[in-house]
Amino acid sequence: MKSLKELNPGEKAVIKSISGEGAVKRRLMDMGVTRGAEILVRKVAPLGDPIEVNIRGYELTLRKAEADNILVE
Amino acid sequence: MHYKFALVGNPNCGKTTMFNEITGSTQYVGNWPGVTIEKKEGKAKKFKEDIKIIDLPGIYSLSPYSMEEIIARDYILDEKPDVLINIIDATNIERNLYLTTQVIELGIPVVVALNMMDAVEAKGDQIDIRALEKAFGVPIIGTSANKGKGINELLHKALEVAESSALTHGTSACKFYDEQIEKCIGEIENTIVPSLTVKAQNPRWTALKLLEGDEKAKEKLNVSAKVLDQIKVYQEKLEKVYDNDMETIIADNRYRFISKSISKAVKKKSAGGELTVSDKIDKVVTHRILAIPLFLAVMLGIFQITFGAIGSFTIDWVDVLINETIAGTVSGWLEVSGAAPWLHDLVVNGIIGGMGSMLVFVPQIMILFFFLAILEDSGYMSRAAFVMDRLLRKLGLSGKSFIPMLMGFGCSVPAIMSARTLENEKDRRLTIILTLFMSCGAKLPVYALFVSAFFAKDQAWVVFSIYVLGIIVAVFSGVILKKTVLKGETAPFVMELPPYRIPTFKGLSIHMLDRGKDFVKKAGTIIFAAAVVIWFAQSFSFSLQMVEDPGNSIMGTFGKIIAPFFAPLGFGDWKSSVALLTGFVAKEVVVATLGILHGLGEVGEDTASLAATLQTSFTPLKAYAFMAFTLLYMPCVAAFGTIKREMNSWKWTLFTVGYQTGVAWIVAFIIYQGGRLLGFN
């Protein structure tokens, strides 16, 4: 198990859990980042952060700090 | 019959297009009370029944974390629209249905518009609408708002639902959760909810919110500690079973239900994997090397059109129309009728001039918003935020703040308005404050005058250094304000990158006209009133005599009183302080006032004689401090009115103006006193 931040562009994984709490976690879940969902890292922004992922059939961007809270496998 | 339908849906689901199609020209843009989020209302134009349509803010969820979510939820619960029309992007059905599960639970009749069906068909995918209706227990209508398809059918369905629910008051009996959770919800609904002091209008929803631990709902229901303890038993039980916290369990369950439902109802032609048009565009737009140059090119292009040849042409045109054609005609009438000089001056310079000082901004605002709407509707805006985020985060801002800041170099008025593209209120405030430190075009004549008088050899470099000074002050202000008055949790940067779409001309035009109208109606009244007051203070003395020399006017007298305040900055003479005061009208007026006060009359293009005169009262160091002060101090009246409109708060408007002037004083002080210590003159 590792964090979403450690995945390279093009790598796919399944979400295991989201740590943290409050607005950020809730927002992630509302956007479909929940346990069991498949997530594909698309690319990293030109300046190295944030990242773009594909989840539940759409494109989502989040910062590496937030990606670090998402455990995948 | 009167009906109220509310539109609710995710951002980028085509809700605005749908709203425009339904309401046409009947729409009215206002604000939700107490916040700067837009509220749009209109009437269903093709129906004989009186149907009011309310466009709720675009949201992903009804969880009470963002302002938009709270507004939408409170509106639905408190105002009770007859029907909720939930608009869904059919090409992104899974995530869009998440909001649907929450909307259905509110207990108000729901009709779902499965929008963008044309795009689904174009892809060759199939959606079994009947199967979805069965799974979610609400009527679903396929629509393509951009082509006007399915909208009549949707409204007829909503009307039918509104009429029948008035009789049956039917709420959806849909159950989205696992058996264990449903059992807990049922028990709370039957045993705890009836015992609450505040009567719950929708017991099932109330039970669910209590179980979920929703803070806002608890607050509203005024839940006692005893009830919370009872709820806690259920929460702990479920948290143990699922090995997770309650909020997560509920969200997980909703998505699980959705995945299950759409796996049966949605047939995708391709498994995905091949590149869509969107992906191809994205390859270039967010390319590792190309992205930033492309972004800068787009920004500079918009800047050039808004403030360059086309923009200034429109300004000149409005200026001639008002200040020459209209003012000339009215002036002629007044002369013929023998009006008193003060009345003549009031009408021509006060009222018509005041209108002019507001209306010259309208074309630029419309041009800028036309382009911003293209960026927004095409999907480029969120890519821009994606590309620029890292850079601006250091200032506590998001990627989208770049646009207002850049436009600030043209004119603060449209720049401040463009801060609307930021979702978060705090980010918007900070962006507006920092945008004002970008040196606007109207300040250039002031610099031009002073550099020609004192820095003849290095004119360009000195002006450039002033621009850089503005940026440096903005960077420091960003860091400081974010740690003090605008402290607080930063909004999470978790953002959808919607597929690229071609904006419709109709949508762009409506957006552009809305902005123009809004500026004239909301900011315009303040600007106009202030312009008339300033005209009065500039043209009359305290004994209410009209004066030729602005030094004797009310404003001039005031300027003389505050002159010592500028002495530590190097320009304590009253002429400078009066000139700075009149800069409130518009920054370029500073030059004109200096000309008049130094006995040279109105200074036109040729500023050489004024420059020579200034050399007797200023030194290069004083001149530089004066330029720095002009760069940073309070904005002109038009910007002031716009700040008030956009911040929607007198407190914040006055803070902004006070902060700017304070910073201007400190920076000019450091430049002048520091310069003297270092031996400059």
PDB file of C-alpha atoms in Angstrom, chain B residues 563-572 665 668-670 672-673:
ATOM      1  CA  ALA B 563      -0.550  68.478   3.412  1.00  0.00           C
ATOM      2  CA  PRO B 564       1.662  68.079   6.530  1.00  0.00           C
ATOM      3  CA  PHE B 565       0.707  64.398   6.522  1.00  0.00           C
ATOM      4  CA  PHE B 566       2.831  64.043   3.368  1.00  0.00           C
ATOM      5  CA  ALA B 567       5.802  66.046   4.652  1.00  0.00           C
ATOM      6  CA  PRO B 568       7.703  62.949   5.894  1.00  0.00           C
ATOM      7  CA  LEU B 569       7.314  61.522   2.387  1.00  0.00           C
ATOM      8  CA  GLY B 570       9.004  64.495   0.775  1.00  0.00           C
ATOM      9  CA  PHE B 571       6.039  66.253  -0.789  1.00  0.00           C
ATOM     10  CA  GLY B 572       4.409  68.253   1.971  1.00  0.00           C
ATOM     11  CA  TRP B 665       2.440  55.984   3.043  1.00  0.00           C
ATOM     12  CA  ALA B 668       6.880  56.233   0.245  1.00  0.00           C
ATOM     13  CA  PHE B 669       8.238  57.004   3.725  1.00  0.00           C
ATOM     14  CA  ILE B 670      10.832  54.239   3.461  1.00  0.00           C
ATOM     15  CA  TYR B 672      12.204  59.036   0.939  1.00  0.00           C
ATOM     16  CA  GLN B 673      13.749  58.686   4.389  1.00  0.00           C
TER      17      GLN B 673
END
